[in-house]
């Protein structure tokens, strides 16, 4: 589904990603862990097409197509979704208005008619119930004044509405209380199928108990330095990253 | 002969045309003297520093519109809020169009200034209210006063809640190669009365039009006046709008100004508080591009205790457009417990666009709550990426952000059809056709 080959990216003179290789197949869950500042969010933004970052080398291939030059919305239309580590506040635009626009613009791009209003309402009701989101929330301005946890839950609500092929969840677990973590994970798991894939970026093993990964990768200074099964996450939780750094410098 | 000379010499001819015995005769003669002395404002004046009329004054305007030009309703229907029942006072090239209008004298007066100025039964009202709040020393206002003959006269008696909004429309047909208009409106709202007014100026051709409009509004005790100005005129039409509002005890007055088009638009909006517990609302959305220019010059004079004023102006400037916000709040020494809020936020979506924003707070009372804030920024790139990453294309994402930015100004609009119309005009202006409720 997603193949990243020798990806180098950064801003102006600063290289942040220094040769990433990653293969994600349909049905898989990948976890990416790594210390602060190692490049996890940059990687997810680059996959989603943030123009601020310049790709200097390498390829991102999604469903057989090189998407290096695709605009963010085109990537979204192709089925890529990024749950932001820091969701942006959009004053004056309600959650409902926003999600309707996102869905209909995506449908338009795929050559489909707009979703009929009653179908949209039904879908919104269904997905907000799944994520236990109060209806009142939906008429508020997007993310404005939302608590940290509320923002994250709202991200997953949007994901559930858009049903992407590839979902990248950048620290969706941080800021969530224990119940919310369960609800959000449940929401993510509902979306999983043999055709979809999920990449979760996290600092904590706890999330991975709910969303069980097939692969765990460690990102260190812009490179994936180690990959393994879910037990790697446990090992990292126990030992931190220093042993890896030492191992590497040897 | 420059325009000023032309106007002054035309005045004689004009005076002869109308009733010399009319009560306003003297007011007119005084006014033309003031105009003769002051002339048109120049950039040397502090309050006109950023708005130049020079280019406009070069046109050879026709100052006396002749007979009415026929317009078919179908051709201008789109400029009316035709979805709702309303009173209409319509002018074509400055001449009243009885065909397009729908006036009334049943339980209220929604009619013509010319009638009010000439008929004896309105004499008392004219004596009490005409030219009473418009300042005597302002050149443009004096010019309008000197030539004041036509416009809307709205007189709402005590206790009358007017259910239907009143639309005032001015069309210019381009029959004259250049046309100058001086509409004069008088609105008197009685105690406990309630009225809603929508005003629009629309030029139908590319021939230059300069409108110098004066509106006086008297909001008596406990009355509610809501005024909506829809400014989306042709590229060659300019407007100087001078609006003066005097409020009495417990009255609420609001003016929403939507400036979405036109060549040069200057809004002089002035509120005067004559008593306590008054509420004034001044809101605006400006979205312009090309070389358009919009100048909002507001004044709220808090002259009595326990009053409130709320100002909120949002501006979005593209291309080489320029904007001015000059918001003056004056709080007299006796005006204790004043709450005065002022907000002006701007987005420049082009490096070449310019906004000059200048809040002026002059506060002489000590127990007041006054705040003001102004911001000038660009569209937030992070927000843009966020929307795009959810599948909303760049153009629509920008529009959504701009709409969100200006949106809260619409919250206080009480007529749904006005709200819908403005949203539609904004969508047109932003050149998008998207699913969100614009
Ligand atoms: N726009 C930017 N301008 C300057 N530096 C940037 C920018 N984006 C990322 N960086 C830098 O690149 C490095 C990687 O940042 P990134 O946000 O990808 O880290 P991260 O692994 O997601 O960290 P965290 O775990 O704290 O979220 C950091 O040193 C960061 O300061
Ligand atoms: Mg991060």
XYZ file of C-alpha atoms and ligand atoms in Angstrom:
720
model
C 0.000 0.000 0.000
C 2.655 2.476 1.115
C 6.280 2.187 0.126
C 8.793 4.727 1.294
C 12.196 4.483 -0.286
C 15.272 6.301 0.957
C 13.277 9.374 1.921
C 15.231 12.509 2.722
C 13.339 15.627 3.697
C 13.813 18.788 5.672
C 13.459 22.513 5.759
C 15.821 24.866 4.019
C 19.295 23.824 5.153
C 18.235 21.386 7.844
C 17.817 17.690 7.042
C 15.261 16.076 9.295
C 14.539 12.774 7.590
C 17.738 11.089 6.532
C 16.894 8.035 4.474
C 13.649 6.418 5.602
C 12.582 3.057 4.254
C 9.186 1.694 5.159
C 6.791 -0.807 3.663
C 3.174 -0.881 4.841
C 0.838 -3.512 3.424
C -2.952 -3.660 3.562
C -4.260 -5.031 6.825
C -1.144 -4.147 8.795
C -0.612 -1.997 11.838
C 2.754 -0.312 12.206
C 3.934 1.536 15.269
C 6.636 4.170 15.092
C 8.368 5.120 18.285
C 11.320 7.315 18.968
C 12.596 10.110 21.165
C 11.343 13.687 20.950
C 12.609 15.481 17.903
C 13.600 12.339 16.044
C 11.360 13.181 13.081
C 8.120 11.236 13.637
C 5.764 14.142 13.018
C 7.874 15.333 10.116
C 7.572 11.913 8.517
C 3.810 11.896 8.901
C 3.489 15.462 7.576
C 5.641 14.615 4.576
C 3.485 11.591 3.804
C 0.407 13.822 4.056
C 2.030 16.354 1.733
C 2.904 19.346 3.867
C 4.599 21.764 1.489
C 6.727 23.330 4.185
C 9.012 20.308 3.963
C 11.142 19.712 0.947
C 11.748 16.175 -0.194
C 15.346 16.142 -1.376
C 15.679 12.480 -2.190
C 13.651 9.303 -2.338
C 10.112 8.302 -3.142
C 6.752 7.918 -1.513
C 4.646 5.414 -3.369
C 1.018 4.948 -2.438
C -0.995 2.216 -4.104
C 1.509 1.920 -6.894
C 1.654 5.640 -7.622
C 4.492 7.992 -6.800
C 2.832 10.756 -4.804
C 5.864 12.977 -4.130
C 4.345 15.793 -6.131
C 0.739 15.400 -4.970
C -1.021 18.200 -3.105
C -2.253 17.329 0.395
C -5.877 17.187 -0.754
C -5.018 14.781 -3.571
C -3.379 12.467 -1.078
C -6.486 12.690 1.075
C -8.655 11.914 -1.940
C -6.485 8.839 -2.565
C -7.171 7.639 0.962
C -4.446 8.992 3.236
C -5.500 10.441 6.569
C -3.320 12.115 9.184
C -4.492 12.568 12.735
C -2.531 15.593 13.897
C -0.382 15.637 17.008
C -1.604 19.212 17.452
C -4.975 19.646 15.744
C -5.445 23.200 14.499
C -8.185 25.489 15.801
C -10.443 26.844 13.045
C -12.642 29.636 14.392
C -15.991 30.222 12.756
C -16.242 26.817 11.078
C -18.313 24.234 12.902
C -17.273 20.596 13.169
C -20.351 19.611 11.165
C -19.786 22.140 8.404
C -16.185 21.125 8.183
C -16.730 17.410 7.986
C -19.529 17.827 5.434
C -17.204 19.910 3.280
C -14.370 17.410 3.634
C -16.592 14.491 2.678
C -18.241 16.207 -0.257
C -14.998 17.606 -1.648
C -13.509 14.121 -1.434
C -16.540 12.636 -3.175
C -16.394 15.329 -5.818
C -12.739 14.504 -6.476
C -13.660 10.849 -6.832
C -16.368 11.677 -9.342
C -19.247 11.001 -6.953
C -22.333 13.067 -6.204
C -22.553 14.994 -2.940
C -23.761 12.869 -0.087
C -27.491 13.402 0.480
C -28.164 15.449 3.613
C -30.069 12.736 5.454
C -27.383 10.172 4.768
C -24.782 12.625 6.022
C -26.741 13.224 9.211
C -27.102 9.518 9.789
C -23.397 8.962 9.281
C -22.519 11.827 11.623
C -24.841 10.417 14.271
C -23.432 6.915 13.923
C -19.796 7.972 14.098
C -20.250 10.453 16.900
C -21.969 7.733 18.915
C -19.111 5.354 18.204
C -16.690 7.884 19.646
C -19.099 8.961 22.355
C -19.021 12.554 21.213
C -21.761 14.816 22.541
C -23.896 16.221 19.731
C -23.442 19.729 21.104
C -19.823 19.429 20.221
C -20.558 19.206 16.545
C -21.980 22.709 16.347
C -18.932 24.263 17.968
C -16.098 25.834 16.020
C -13.605 23.183 15.007
C -11.132 22.509 17.835
C -11.604 25.998 19.231
C -11.392 25.769 22.988
C -11.462 21.966 22.854
C -9.446 20.258 25.562
C -6.426 18.250 24.460
C -8.335 15.003 24.757
C -11.396 16.376 22.989
C -9.275 17.413 20.037
C -7.833 13.930 19.686
C -11.208 12.285 19.916
C -12.448 14.677 17.268
C -9.585 13.659 14.987
C -10.641 10.046 15.182
C -14.257 11.049 14.602
C -13.137 12.691 11.365
C -11.169 9.602 10.463
C -14.207 7.430 11.070
C -16.250 9.731 8.816
C -13.684 9.746 6.001
C -12.823 6.022 6.168
C -9.276 6.299 4.811
C -7.195 3.464 3.435
C -4.149 4.552 5.361
C -4.497 6.276 8.706
C -1.475 7.856 10.358
C -2.128 8.628 13.991
C 0.447 11.030 15.385
C 0.402 10.710 19.161
C -3.339 10.396 19.197
C -3.052 8.812 22.621
C -1.328 11.703 24.350
C -3.771 13.779 26.321
C -6.405 11.065 26.467
C -7.703 9.808 29.794
C -8.020 6.072 30.355
C -11.632 5.817 29.210
C -11.046 8.019 26.199
C -8.048 5.907 25.202
C -10.275 2.856 25.150
C -13.016 4.644 23.179
C -10.600 6.077 20.630
C -8.750 2.776 20.175
C -12.053 1.073 19.704
C -12.894 3.634 17.019
C -9.633 2.912 15.234
C -10.083 -0.833 15.481
C -13.570 -0.581 13.996
C -12.022 0.862 10.869
C -9.457 -1.887 10.491
C -9.906 -4.401 7.768
C -7.781 -6.445 5.456
C -7.772 -3.523 3.025
C -6.765 -0.762 5.410
C -3.596 0.010 7.231
C -2.743 2.057 10.285
C 0.488 3.733 11.321
C 0.497 4.771 14.960
C 3.082 7.090 16.379
C 3.306 6.886 20.113
C 5.569 7.200 23.088
C 3.697 4.650 25.155
C 3.206 0.952 25.146
C -0.309 1.388 26.579
C -1.937 2.351 23.272
C -0.385 -0.670 21.636
C -2.247 -2.924 24.031
C -5.435 -1.704 22.391
C -4.209 -1.269 18.855
C -1.882 -4.190 18.517
C 0.892 -3.588 15.999
C 2.335 -6.093 13.575
C 5.555 -4.110 13.392
C 7.296 -1.644 15.636
C 9.904 0.752 14.228
C 12.282 2.955 16.073
C 13.007 6.335 14.532
C 16.191 7.967 15.695
C 17.627 11.137 14.232
C 15.663 10.845 11.006
C 16.329 7.178 10.354
C 14.567 3.945 11.191
C 17.259 2.206 13.172
C 15.428 -0.860 14.336
C 12.287 -2.747 13.446
C 10.672 -5.652 15.174
C 7.453 -7.164 16.428
C 5.227 -5.824 19.177
C 7.657 -7.022 21.841
C 10.077 -4.302 20.731
C 7.700 -1.736 22.184
C 7.841 -3.466 25.558
C 11.588 -3.523 25.434
C 11.707 0.216 24.666
C 9.280 0.979 27.469
C 11.551 -0.855 29.852
C 14.950 0.302 28.670
C 14.413 3.643 26.937
C 16.396 4.627 23.870
C 19.909 4.932 25.242
C 20.848 1.304 24.752
C 19.848 1.622 21.107
C 21.935 4.721 20.643
C 24.891 2.971 22.241
C 24.366 -0.120 20.142
C 24.355 2.052 17.055
C 27.437 4.032 17.856
C 29.414 0.851 18.452
C -14.520 74.407 -14.103
C -13.801 71.915 -11.366
C -16.486 69.885 -9.700
C -16.725 72.137 -6.682
C -17.289 75.232 -8.821
C -19.730 73.366 -10.967
C -21.734 72.291 -7.940
C -21.753 75.728 -6.372
C -22.900 77.400 -9.553
C -25.470 74.688 -10.181
C -26.959 75.364 -6.792
C -28.639 78.541 -8.026
C -30.390 76.689 -10.783
C -31.362 73.972 -8.370
C -32.767 76.423 -5.856
C -34.940 77.928 -8.537
C -36.354 74.532 -9.432
C -37.703 73.814 -6.020
C -39.985 75.602 -3.640
C -38.167 78.654 -2.373
C -40.642 78.996 0.454
C -39.970 75.516 1.772
C -38.754 75.452 5.367
C -35.462 73.910 4.341
C -34.632 76.760 2.019
C -32.543 78.500 4.631
C -30.829 75.300 5.692
C -29.813 74.723 2.085
C -28.426 78.209 1.639
C -26.358 77.856 4.799
C -25.133 74.467 3.683
C -23.920 75.574 0.269
C -21.874 78.281 1.990
C -20.233 75.663 4.178
C -19.464 73.512 1.156
C -18.128 76.498 -0.730
C -15.799 77.188 2.126
C -14.759 73.617 2.968
C -14.934 71.941 -0.401
C -14.096 68.280 -0.779
C -11.827 66.748 1.847
C -8.180 66.221 0.984
C -5.544 63.877 2.307
C -4.189 66.723 4.384
C -7.073 66.211 6.770
C -6.245 63.640 9.409
C -9.475 61.730 8.911
C -8.936 61.550 5.145
C -5.267 60.735 5.264
C -5.645 57.352 3.601
C -8.527 58.035 1.240
C -8.158 60.280 -1.749
C -11.136 61.515 -3.720
C -8.969 63.262 -6.307
C -9.401 60.740 -9.080
C -13.159 60.678 -8.569
C -13.543 64.437 -8.705
C -12.090 64.609 -12.190
C -15.200 63.149 -13.834
C -17.681 65.495 -15.456
C -20.700 64.448 -13.446
C -24.268 65.194 -14.260
C -25.685 66.610 -11.060
C -29.307 66.916 -12.043
C -30.799 63.647 -13.044
C -33.641 64.136 -15.470
C -36.717 61.998 -15.877
C -36.968 58.451 -14.618
C -35.425 55.745 -16.744
C -37.537 52.668 -17.061
C -36.135 49.524 -15.550
C -37.778 46.152 -15.734
C -38.134 44.453 -12.372
C -36.851 41.209 -13.868
C -33.583 42.908 -14.796
C -32.855 44.159 -11.313
C -34.687 41.560 -9.266
C -31.463 39.988 -8.079
C -30.489 43.143 -6.213
C -33.642 43.025 -4.119
C -34.170 40.693 -1.238
C -37.105 39.417 -3.241
C -37.619 36.282 -1.184
C -39.241 38.232 1.613
C -42.121 40.624 1.872
C -40.834 44.158 2.301
C -41.446 47.825 1.738
C -39.347 49.229 -1.066
C -38.190 52.710 -1.847
C -36.426 52.594 -5.181
C -34.605 55.272 -7.121
C -33.343 55.095 -10.671
C -30.664 57.632 -11.544
C -31.711 59.528 -8.443
C -35.372 59.749 -9.453
C -38.038 57.922 -7.514
C -39.411 54.878 -9.308
C -43.010 54.389 -8.277
C -43.120 51.309 -10.471
C -40.421 49.457 -8.547
C -41.393 50.788 -5.125
C -43.820 49.706 -2.487
C -44.350 52.536 -0.020
C -46.909 52.978 2.708
C -48.754 55.484 4.838
C -50.751 52.954 6.785
C -49.747 53.184 10.408
C -46.322 54.434 9.423
C -44.667 56.512 6.744
C -42.390 54.780 4.310
C -42.110 57.268 1.513
C -40.093 59.977 -0.130
C -37.954 62.729 1.208
C -39.301 65.085 -1.462
C -42.813 64.554 -0.106
C -41.695 65.059 3.478
C -39.878 68.272 2.609
C -42.792 69.778 0.729
C -46.002 68.614 2.393
C -47.308 70.644 5.331
C -48.299 67.583 7.319
C -44.633 66.635 7.730
C -43.531 70.100 8.596
C -43.265 69.470 12.313
C -41.201 66.350 11.856
C -38.897 68.076 9.421
C -38.520 70.986 11.822
C -37.700 68.631 14.662
C -35.480 66.152 12.944
C -34.146 67.228 9.564
C -30.468 68.171 9.590
C -30.438 68.047 13.373
C -27.667 65.504 13.923
C -25.678 65.878 10.739
C -22.771 68.171 11.620
C -22.989 71.627 10.116
C -19.292 71.981 9.404
C -18.620 68.909 7.304
C -18.134 69.741 3.633
C -19.572 66.557 2.144
C -22.546 66.505 4.463
C -23.193 70.173 3.742
C -23.046 69.470 0.018
C -25.665 66.801 0.437
C -27.803 69.085 2.587
C -27.643 71.841 -0.011
C -28.856 69.505 -2.738
C -31.089 67.372 -0.555
C -34.295 66.724 -2.337
C -34.785 63.024 -2.669
C -34.240 59.908 -0.630
C -36.134 57.803 1.843
C -38.324 59.238 4.534
C -39.221 56.722 7.191
C -41.330 57.708 10.140
C -42.339 54.996 12.553
C -44.821 56.123 15.179
C -44.673 55.267 18.843
C -45.111 51.605 19.671
C -45.148 50.371 16.094
C -43.228 47.179 15.443
C -42.713 47.097 11.703
C -42.895 43.471 10.618
C -41.602 43.917 7.096
C -38.097 45.189 6.478
C -37.708 48.332 4.403
C -35.418 48.198 1.391
C -33.867 51.341 0.004
C -32.351 50.806 -3.426
C -30.557 53.170 -5.741
C -29.912 52.091 -9.301
C -27.952 53.976 -11.875
C -28.504 53.055 -15.494
C -25.527 54.687 -17.159
C -27.742 56.969 -19.201
C -25.502 59.810 -18.094
C -21.837 59.394 -18.942
C -21.042 60.185 -15.323
C -23.527 60.696 -12.543
C -23.330 62.235 -9.108
C -26.073 61.398 -6.631
C -26.918 63.028 -3.313
C -29.526 60.876 -1.639
C -30.803 62.090 1.683
C -32.566 59.782 4.116
C -34.356 60.580 7.322
C -35.437 57.845 9.703
C -37.428 58.687 12.799
C -38.227 55.782 15.066
C -40.744 56.503 17.775
C -40.748 55.281 21.354
C -40.904 51.486 21.631
C -40.975 51.176 17.858
C -38.905 48.682 15.911
C -37.690 48.876 12.333
C -35.276 47.064 10.020
C -33.774 48.735 6.982
C -31.642 47.420 4.142
C -29.812 49.807 1.859
C -28.073 49.132 -1.404
C -26.566 51.196 -4.220
C -26.158 49.522 -7.549
C -24.758 50.821 -10.777
C -25.799 48.800 -13.806
C -23.092 49.935 -16.226
C -19.451 50.892 -16.273
C -20.158 54.626 -16.371
C -18.758 56.332 -13.296
C -21.131 57.059 -10.439
C -20.350 59.005 -7.301
C -22.866 58.848 -4.508
C -22.626 61.192 -1.557
C -25.314 59.941 0.750
C -26.483 61.294 4.093
C -28.724 59.362 6.450
C -29.982 60.682 9.755
C -31.523 58.227 12.169
C -33.319 59.189 15.348
C -33.864 56.296 17.705
C -36.252 57.434 20.374
C -36.711 55.926 23.814
C -36.805 52.120 23.888
C -36.744 51.823 20.140
C -34.833 49.250 18.103
C -33.284 50.085 14.741
C -31.357 47.570 12.672
C -29.721 48.882 9.538
C -27.966 46.751 6.934
C -25.813 48.223 4.228
C -25.005 45.908 1.354
C -22.163 47.383 -0.661
C -21.309 45.302 -3.657
C -21.355 47.875 -6.399
C -19.764 47.956 -9.839
C -16.059 48.604 -10.254
C -16.680 52.178 -11.415
C -19.112 53.196 -8.690
C -17.965 55.035 -5.587
C -19.842 55.761 -2.413
C -19.424 58.203 0.410
C -21.887 57.157 3.046
C -22.476 59.566 5.912
C -24.714 58.080 8.555
C -25.610 59.827 11.798
C -27.529 58.130 14.553
C -28.865 59.846 17.662
C -30.084 57.519 20.364
C -32.345 58.152 23.311
C -32.737 56.209 26.530
C -32.858 52.388 26.319
C -32.678 52.392 22.549
C -30.775 49.784 20.575
C -29.306 50.645 17.222
C -27.176 48.454 15.003
C -25.528 49.035 11.672
C -23.978 46.173 9.710
C -21.929 47.198 6.719
C -20.969 44.590 4.149
C -18.399 46.052 1.794
C -17.772 43.581 -0.976
C -17.315 45.703 -4.047
C -17.176 49.138 -5.626
C -14.386 51.488 -6.497
C -13.897 53.761 -3.485
C -16.181 53.303 -0.521
C -16.053 55.547 2.479
C -18.324 54.829 5.417
C -18.635 57.624 7.936
C -20.696 56.089 10.682
C -21.476 58.182 13.740
C -23.393 57.331 16.885
C -24.407 59.904 19.474
C -25.773 58.974 22.876
C -28.324 61.433 24.193
C -29.318 59.534 27.293
C -28.550 56.535 29.487
C -28.740 52.755 28.941
C -28.195 52.866 25.235
C -26.794 50.047 23.163
C -24.972 50.633 19.878
C -23.653 47.973 17.539
C -21.344 48.648 14.599
C -20.245 45.645 12.604
C -18.737 45.092 9.234
C -17.289 42.581 6.833
C -15.047 43.888 4.093
C -13.811 41.568 1.363
C -12.237 43.322 -1.583
C -9.660 42.811 -4.301
C -8.312 44.462 -7.435
C -7.636 48.101 -6.655
C -10.722 48.571 -4.547
C -10.629 50.789 -1.516
C -12.853 50.672 1.562
C -12.569 53.116 4.435
C -14.543 52.669 7.646
C -14.480 55.746 9.778
C -16.561 55.250 12.898
C -17.385 57.395 15.864
C -19.232 56.480 19.005
C -19.750 59.399 21.297
C -20.522 58.158 24.785
C -21.973 61.282 26.334
C -24.091 59.659 29.050
C -23.495 57.045 31.749
C -24.360 53.333 31.565
C -24.240 52.845 27.820
C -22.648 50.185 25.670
C -21.099 50.062 22.265
C -19.879 47.042 20.359
C -17.722 47.356 17.288
C -16.460 44.432 15.288
C -15.006 44.863 11.808
C -13.402 42.098 9.808
C -11.472 42.756 6.625
C -9.991 40.529 3.947
C -7.888 42.263 1.330
C -6.628 40.689 -1.882
C -4.600 41.963 -4.836
C -3.779 45.665 -4.589
C -6.820 46.556 -2.536
C -6.557 48.946 0.361
C -8.506 49.285 3.551
C -8.811 51.799 6.329
C -10.332 51.393 9.742
C -10.453 54.507 11.809
C -12.497 53.845 14.909
C -12.996 56.633 17.358
C -14.582 56.116 20.742
C -15.156 59.226 22.770
C -16.171 58.845 26.408
C -17.159 62.067 28.139
C -16.341 62.698 31.754
C -19.912 62.131 32.878
C -20.231 58.880 30.918
C -19.347 56.609 33.842
C -19.944 52.854 33.608
C -19.509 52.942 29.875
C -18.781 49.621 28.207
C -17.134 50.223 24.872
C -15.635 47.417 22.850
C -13.877 47.682 19.565
C -12.343 44.983 17.443
C -10.780 45.197 13.995
C -9.173 42.132 12.472
C -7.663 41.957 9.039
C -6.213 39.396 6.714
C -4.020 40.440 3.837
C -3.947 37.681 1.259
C -1.587 39.504 -1.033
C 1.698 41.258 -0.295
C 0.463 44.236 -2.256
C -2.707 44.763 -0.220
C -2.607 47.412 2.485
C -4.671 48.111 5.580
C -4.373 51.151 7.793
C -6.054 50.566 11.103
C -6.211 53.185 13.777
C -8.239 52.830 16.937
C -8.687 56.130 18.744
C -9.922 55.977 22.283
C -10.462 59.234 24.068
C -11.669 58.487 27.538
C -12.354 61.181 30.094
C -14.398 59.139 32.584
C -12.624 56.945 35.121
C -15.072 54.135 35.807
C -15.402 52.550 32.387
C -14.701 49.306 30.586
C -13.190 50.021 27.225
C -11.256 47.633 25.096
C -9.926 47.606 21.614
C -7.888 45.232 19.589
C -6.676 45.168 16.071
C -4.811 42.489 14.205
C -3.330 42.221 10.758
C -2.285 38.815 9.555
C -2.112 36.313 6.793
C -3.991 33.094 6.354
C -2.660 30.492 8.750
C -0.600 27.997 6.717
C -0.911 25.309 9.356
C -4.705 25.631 9.288
C -4.635 25.487 5.518
C -2.634 22.260 5.571
C -5.003 20.839 8.150
C -8.037 21.434 5.927
C -6.266 20.212 2.802
C -5.154 17.051 4.542
C -8.859 16.311 5.044
C -9.502 16.535 1.323
C -10.559 20.168 1.005
C -8.758 21.685 -2.011
C -6.570 24.703 -1.484
C -8.964 27.263 -2.972
C -11.935 25.999 -1.000
C -9.815 25.639 2.130
C -8.779 29.278 1.857
C -12.390 30.291 1.381
C -13.460 28.270 4.376
C -10.807 29.903 6.543
C -11.798 33.373 5.371
C -15.444 32.636 5.892
C -14.674 31.347 9.387
C -12.701 34.478 10.091
C -15.546 36.817 9.164
C -18.397 34.610 10.248
C -19.052 35.921 13.742
C -20.105 39.291 12.340
C -23.095 37.544 10.762
C -24.274 36.170 14.085
C -25.955 39.452 15.006
C -27.787 39.810 11.683
C -31.451 39.373 12.511
C -32.888 38.869 9.019
C -32.191 35.370 7.728
C -32.473 36.424 4.117
C -29.834 39.094 4.638
C -27.586 36.500 6.190
C -28.124 34.110 3.291
C -27.549 36.843 0.746
C -24.319 37.947 2.361
C -23.058 34.382 2.546
C -23.833 33.972 -1.129
C -22.058 37.189 -2.003
C -19.058 36.116 0.047
C -18.946 32.759 -1.754
C -19.134 34.585 -5.086
C -16.454 36.969 -3.973
C -14.200 34.105 -2.927
C -15.048 32.339 -6.166
C -16.053 29.066 -4.582
C -19.005 26.813 -4.825
C -18.800 24.459 -1.953
C -20.951 22.388 0.261
C -20.562 24.380 3.452
C -23.356 26.690 4.326
C -22.110 29.896 2.874
N 9.030 23.621 10.524
C 10.119 23.355 11.229
N 11.015 24.331 11.454
C 12.133 24.086 12.160
N 12.429 22.901 12.684
C 11.567 21.892 12.485
C 10.379 22.073 11.752
N 9.722 20.919 11.720
C 10.465 20.042 12.421
N 11.579 20.623 12.875
C 12.627 19.992 13.674
O 12.820 18.696 13.207
C 13.008 17.793 14.269
C 11.964 16.696 14.205
O 10.715 17.228 14.610
P 9.428 16.331 14.730
O 8.306 17.214 15.101
O 9.280 15.543 13.492
O 9.793 15.386 15.944
P 8.939 14.253 16.656
O 9.715 13.004 16.506
O 7.572 14.252 16.151
O 8.987 14.728 18.170
P 7.907 14.600 19.347
O 8.030 13.229 19.905
O 8.341 15.611 20.344
O 6.580 14.885 18.766
C 12.967 18.605 15.528
O 14.272 18.925 15.907
C 12.211 19.825 15.118
O 12.578 20.949 15.889
Mg 5.749 14.679 16.970
